[in-house]
GROMACS .gro file of C-alpha atoms in nm:
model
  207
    1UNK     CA    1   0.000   0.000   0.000
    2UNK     CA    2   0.149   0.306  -0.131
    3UNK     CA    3   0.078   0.671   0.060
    4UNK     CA    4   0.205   1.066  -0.079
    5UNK     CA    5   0.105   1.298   0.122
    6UNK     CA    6   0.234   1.543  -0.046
    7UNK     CA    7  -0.014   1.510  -0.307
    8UNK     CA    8  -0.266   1.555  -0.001
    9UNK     CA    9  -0.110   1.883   0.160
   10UNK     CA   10  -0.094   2.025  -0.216
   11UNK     CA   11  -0.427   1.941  -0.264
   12UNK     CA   12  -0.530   2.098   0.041
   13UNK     CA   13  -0.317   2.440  -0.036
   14UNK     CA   14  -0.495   2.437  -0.401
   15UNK     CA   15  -0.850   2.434  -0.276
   16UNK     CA   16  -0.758   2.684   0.008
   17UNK     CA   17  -0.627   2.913  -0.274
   18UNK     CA   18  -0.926   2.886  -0.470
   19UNK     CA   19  -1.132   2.980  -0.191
   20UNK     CA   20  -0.913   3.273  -0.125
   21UNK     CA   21  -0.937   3.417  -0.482
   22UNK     CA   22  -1.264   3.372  -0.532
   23UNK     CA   23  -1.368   3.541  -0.199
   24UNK     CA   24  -1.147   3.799  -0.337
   25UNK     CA   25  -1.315   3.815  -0.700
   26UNK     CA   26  -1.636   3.849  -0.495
   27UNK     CA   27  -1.589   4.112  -0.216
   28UNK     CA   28  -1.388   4.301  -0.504
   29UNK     CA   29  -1.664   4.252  -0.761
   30UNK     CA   30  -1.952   4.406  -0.464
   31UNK     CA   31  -1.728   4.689  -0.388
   32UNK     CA   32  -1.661   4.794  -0.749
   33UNK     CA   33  -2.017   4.777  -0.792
   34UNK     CA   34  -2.132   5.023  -0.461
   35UNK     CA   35  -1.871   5.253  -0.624
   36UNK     CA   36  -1.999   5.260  -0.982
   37UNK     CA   37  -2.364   5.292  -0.815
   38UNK     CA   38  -2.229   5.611  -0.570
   39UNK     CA   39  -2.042   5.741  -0.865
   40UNK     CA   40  -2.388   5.728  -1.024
   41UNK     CA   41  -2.582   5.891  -0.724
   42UNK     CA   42  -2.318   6.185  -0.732
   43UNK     CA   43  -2.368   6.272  -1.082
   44UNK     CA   44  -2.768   6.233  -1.025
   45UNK     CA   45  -2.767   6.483  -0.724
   46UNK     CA   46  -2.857   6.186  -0.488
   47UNK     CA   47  -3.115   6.000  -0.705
   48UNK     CA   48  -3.055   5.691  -0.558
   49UNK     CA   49  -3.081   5.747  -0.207
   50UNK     CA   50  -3.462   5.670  -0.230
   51UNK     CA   51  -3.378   5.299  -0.226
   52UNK     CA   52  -3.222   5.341   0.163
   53UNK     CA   53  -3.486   5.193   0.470
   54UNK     CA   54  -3.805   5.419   0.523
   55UNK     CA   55  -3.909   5.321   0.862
   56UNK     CA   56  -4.220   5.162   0.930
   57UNK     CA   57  -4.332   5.222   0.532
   58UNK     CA   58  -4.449   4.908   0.374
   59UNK     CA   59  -4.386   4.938   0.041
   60UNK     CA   60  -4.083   5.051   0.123
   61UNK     CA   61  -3.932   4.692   0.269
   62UNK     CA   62  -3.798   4.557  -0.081
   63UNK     CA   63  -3.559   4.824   0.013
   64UNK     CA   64  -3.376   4.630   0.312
   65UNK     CA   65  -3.231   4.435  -0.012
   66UNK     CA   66  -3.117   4.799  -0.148
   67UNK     CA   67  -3.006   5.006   0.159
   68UNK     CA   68  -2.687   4.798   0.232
   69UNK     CA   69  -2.520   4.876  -0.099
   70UNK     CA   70  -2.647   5.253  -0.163
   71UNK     CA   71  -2.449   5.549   0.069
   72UNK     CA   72  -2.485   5.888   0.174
   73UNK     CA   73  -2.201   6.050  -0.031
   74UNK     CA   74  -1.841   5.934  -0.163
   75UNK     CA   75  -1.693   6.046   0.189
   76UNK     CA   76  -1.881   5.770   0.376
   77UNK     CA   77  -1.829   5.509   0.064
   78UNK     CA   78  -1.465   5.572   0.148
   79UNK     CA   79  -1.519   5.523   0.540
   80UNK     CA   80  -1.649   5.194   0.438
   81UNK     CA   81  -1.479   5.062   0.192
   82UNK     CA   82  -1.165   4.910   0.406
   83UNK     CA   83  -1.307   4.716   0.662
   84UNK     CA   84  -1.590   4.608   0.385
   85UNK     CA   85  -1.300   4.484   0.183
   86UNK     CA   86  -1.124   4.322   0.505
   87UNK     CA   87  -1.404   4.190   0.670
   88UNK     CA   88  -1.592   4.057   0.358
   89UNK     CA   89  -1.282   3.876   0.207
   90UNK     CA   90  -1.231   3.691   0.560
   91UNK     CA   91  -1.581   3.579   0.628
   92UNK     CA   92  -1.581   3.499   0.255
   93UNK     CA   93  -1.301   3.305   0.298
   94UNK     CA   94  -1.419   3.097   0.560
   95UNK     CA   95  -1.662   2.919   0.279
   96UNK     CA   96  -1.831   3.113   0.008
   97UNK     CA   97  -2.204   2.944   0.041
   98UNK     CA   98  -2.213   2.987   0.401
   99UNK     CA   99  -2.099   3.354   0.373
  100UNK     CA  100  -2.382   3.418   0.086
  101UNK     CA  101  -2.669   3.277   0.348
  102UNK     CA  102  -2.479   3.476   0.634
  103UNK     CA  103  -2.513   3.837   0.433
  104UNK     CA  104  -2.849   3.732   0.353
  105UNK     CA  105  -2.930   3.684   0.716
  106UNK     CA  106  -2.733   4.008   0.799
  107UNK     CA  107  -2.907   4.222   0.514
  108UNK     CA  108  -3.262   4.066   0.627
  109UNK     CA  109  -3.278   4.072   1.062
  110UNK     CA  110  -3.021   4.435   1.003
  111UNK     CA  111  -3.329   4.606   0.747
  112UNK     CA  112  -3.582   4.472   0.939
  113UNK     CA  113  -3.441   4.606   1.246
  114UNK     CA  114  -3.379   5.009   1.053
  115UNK     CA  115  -3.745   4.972   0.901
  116UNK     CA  116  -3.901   4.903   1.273
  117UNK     CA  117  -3.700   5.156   1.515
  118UNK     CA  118  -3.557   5.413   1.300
  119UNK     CA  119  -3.653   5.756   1.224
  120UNK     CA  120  -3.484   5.891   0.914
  121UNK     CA  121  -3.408   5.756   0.570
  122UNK     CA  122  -3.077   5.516   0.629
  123UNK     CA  123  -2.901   5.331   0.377
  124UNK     CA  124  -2.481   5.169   0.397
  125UNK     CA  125  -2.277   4.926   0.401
  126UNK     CA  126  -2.214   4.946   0.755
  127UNK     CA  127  -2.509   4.712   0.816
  128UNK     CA  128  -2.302   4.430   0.648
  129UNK     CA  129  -1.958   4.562   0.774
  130UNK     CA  130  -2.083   4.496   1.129
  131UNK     CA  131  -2.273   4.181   1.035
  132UNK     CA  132  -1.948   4.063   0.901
  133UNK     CA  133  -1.727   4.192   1.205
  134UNK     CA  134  -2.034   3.935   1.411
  135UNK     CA  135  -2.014   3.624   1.187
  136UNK     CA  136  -1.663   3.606   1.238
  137UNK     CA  137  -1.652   3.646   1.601
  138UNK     CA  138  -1.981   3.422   1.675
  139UNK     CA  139  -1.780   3.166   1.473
  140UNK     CA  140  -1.517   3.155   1.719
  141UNK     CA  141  -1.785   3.155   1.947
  142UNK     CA  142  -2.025   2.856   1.829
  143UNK     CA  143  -1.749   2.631   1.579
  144UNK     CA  144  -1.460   2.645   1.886
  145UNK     CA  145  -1.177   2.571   1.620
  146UNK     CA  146  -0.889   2.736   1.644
  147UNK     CA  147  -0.835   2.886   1.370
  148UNK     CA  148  -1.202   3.068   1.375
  149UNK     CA  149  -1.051   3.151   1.762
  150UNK     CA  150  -0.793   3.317   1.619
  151UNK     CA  151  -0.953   3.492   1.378
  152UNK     CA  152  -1.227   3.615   1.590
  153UNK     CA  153  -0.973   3.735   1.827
  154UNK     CA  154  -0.784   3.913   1.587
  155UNK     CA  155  -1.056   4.099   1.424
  156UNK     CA  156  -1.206   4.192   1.765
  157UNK     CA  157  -0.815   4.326   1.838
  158UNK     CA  158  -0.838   4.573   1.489
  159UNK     CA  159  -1.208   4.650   1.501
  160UNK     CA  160  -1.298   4.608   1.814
  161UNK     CA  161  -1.375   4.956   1.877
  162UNK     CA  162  -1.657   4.991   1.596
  163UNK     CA  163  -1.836   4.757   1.875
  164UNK     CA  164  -1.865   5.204   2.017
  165UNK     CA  165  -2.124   5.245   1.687
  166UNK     CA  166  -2.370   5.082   1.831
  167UNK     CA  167  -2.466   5.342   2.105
  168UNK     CA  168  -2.671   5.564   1.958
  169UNK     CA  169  -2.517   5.919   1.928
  170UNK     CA  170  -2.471   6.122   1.648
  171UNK     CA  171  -2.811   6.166   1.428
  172UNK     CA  172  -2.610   6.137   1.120
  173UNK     CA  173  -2.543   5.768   1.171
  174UNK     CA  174  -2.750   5.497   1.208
  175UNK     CA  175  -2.673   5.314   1.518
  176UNK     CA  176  -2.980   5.102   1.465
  177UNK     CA  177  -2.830   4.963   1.153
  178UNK     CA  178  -2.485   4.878   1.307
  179UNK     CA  179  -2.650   4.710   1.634
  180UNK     CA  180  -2.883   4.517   1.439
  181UNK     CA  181  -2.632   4.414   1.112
  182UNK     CA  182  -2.409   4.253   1.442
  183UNK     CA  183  -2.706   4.062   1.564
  184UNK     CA  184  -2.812   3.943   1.231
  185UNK     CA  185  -2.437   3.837   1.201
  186UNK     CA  186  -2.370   3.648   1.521
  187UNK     CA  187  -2.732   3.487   1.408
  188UNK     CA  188  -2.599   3.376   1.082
  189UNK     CA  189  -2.278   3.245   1.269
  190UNK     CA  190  -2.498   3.038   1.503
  191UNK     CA  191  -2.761   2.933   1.227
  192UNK     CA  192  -2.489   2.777   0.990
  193UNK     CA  193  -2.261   2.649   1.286
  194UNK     CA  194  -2.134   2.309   1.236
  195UNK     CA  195  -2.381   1.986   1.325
  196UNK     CA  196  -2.724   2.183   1.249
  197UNK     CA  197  -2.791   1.997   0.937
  198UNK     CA  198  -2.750   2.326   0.768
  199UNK     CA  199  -2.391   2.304   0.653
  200UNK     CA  200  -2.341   2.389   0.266
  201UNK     CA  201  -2.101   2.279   0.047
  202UNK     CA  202  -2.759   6.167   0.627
  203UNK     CA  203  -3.100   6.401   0.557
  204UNK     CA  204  -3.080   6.007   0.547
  205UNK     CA  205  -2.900   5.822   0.859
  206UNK     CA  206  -2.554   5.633   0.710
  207UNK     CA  207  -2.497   5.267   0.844
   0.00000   0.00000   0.00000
């Protein structure tokens, strides 16, 4: 009986790489998109901050799908942009499916949570950013592997202190969006944890 594991551990670094650039591809492909679309809502003198959250207005719920990708001006696309980049290309990483149903999860319980208790019109990525910042940690939480440890402890060590945007303050920024985007994060971390049976292959508020 013959055994290379070599051929096992290359194997192994091939599919990791794979993941890696395709999580890149991805979170790349979404932020050259919210750029083109704020680019866009510059030169239309804000058209398309209509599709951001309107509390508590019905028709206005497709929206939730909208708000997380429109922003209030190329200043707070740039405030995002980073960590959206950082934290979106490691929870990507972690598996590509699972991070799809996670954003969903994010996009859904942090839109829900804007349309119910907010006041203003609020649209940004920040819902997803800290929806990202929570799936990563609540996996270190709920999978107890060590490398999702580590990982949850390092991006609690650099972002930690975004955990601040969740107490509501300035009327600018929507508070509501970053508190509930983390819920709707550590809930997507928990939902698609290992052994559930779920495993697969401004004027308007800025989140």
């Amino acid at each position: 009986m013959s055994y290379i594991p070599e051929k096992r551990s290359s194997d192994g670094l091939a599919k990791h790489g794979t993941r890696a650039l395709a999580s890149a591809v991805l979170i790349g492909s979404v932020t050259a998109v919210m750029w083109v679309l704020e680019l866009f809502d510059h030169a239309s003198d804000g058209w398309l901050d209509r599709f951001g959250i309107q509390p508590r207005d019905v028709n206005d719920l497709p929206d939730i799908f909208t708000a997380p990708f429109m922003h209030g001006g190329l200043g707070h696309l740039m405030a995002n942009t980073v960590p959206f980049l950082v934290l979106g290309f490691i929870a990507a990483a972690r598996g590509i499916a699972k991070f799809l149903v996670a954003s969903l999860i994010v996009i859904v319980v942090g839109g829900l949570g804007v349309w119910f208790t907010s006041s203003a019109n609020t649209l940004g990525s920040s819902i997803l950013i800290f929806g990202f910042f929570g799936y990563l940690v609540g996996r270190g939480i709920f999978e107890r592997r060590l490398v999702d440890i580590a990982i949850a402890v390092a991006v609690v060590a650099v972002y930690g202190t975004m955990l601040f945007g969740v107490i509501p303050g300035d009327p600018g920024i929507s508070w509501q969006g970053h508190l509930f985007g983390l819920i709707g994060g550590v809930l997507g971390s928990w939902v698609l944890r290992r052994g559930t049976g779920r495993d697969v292959g401004a004027g308007a508020s800025s989140a």
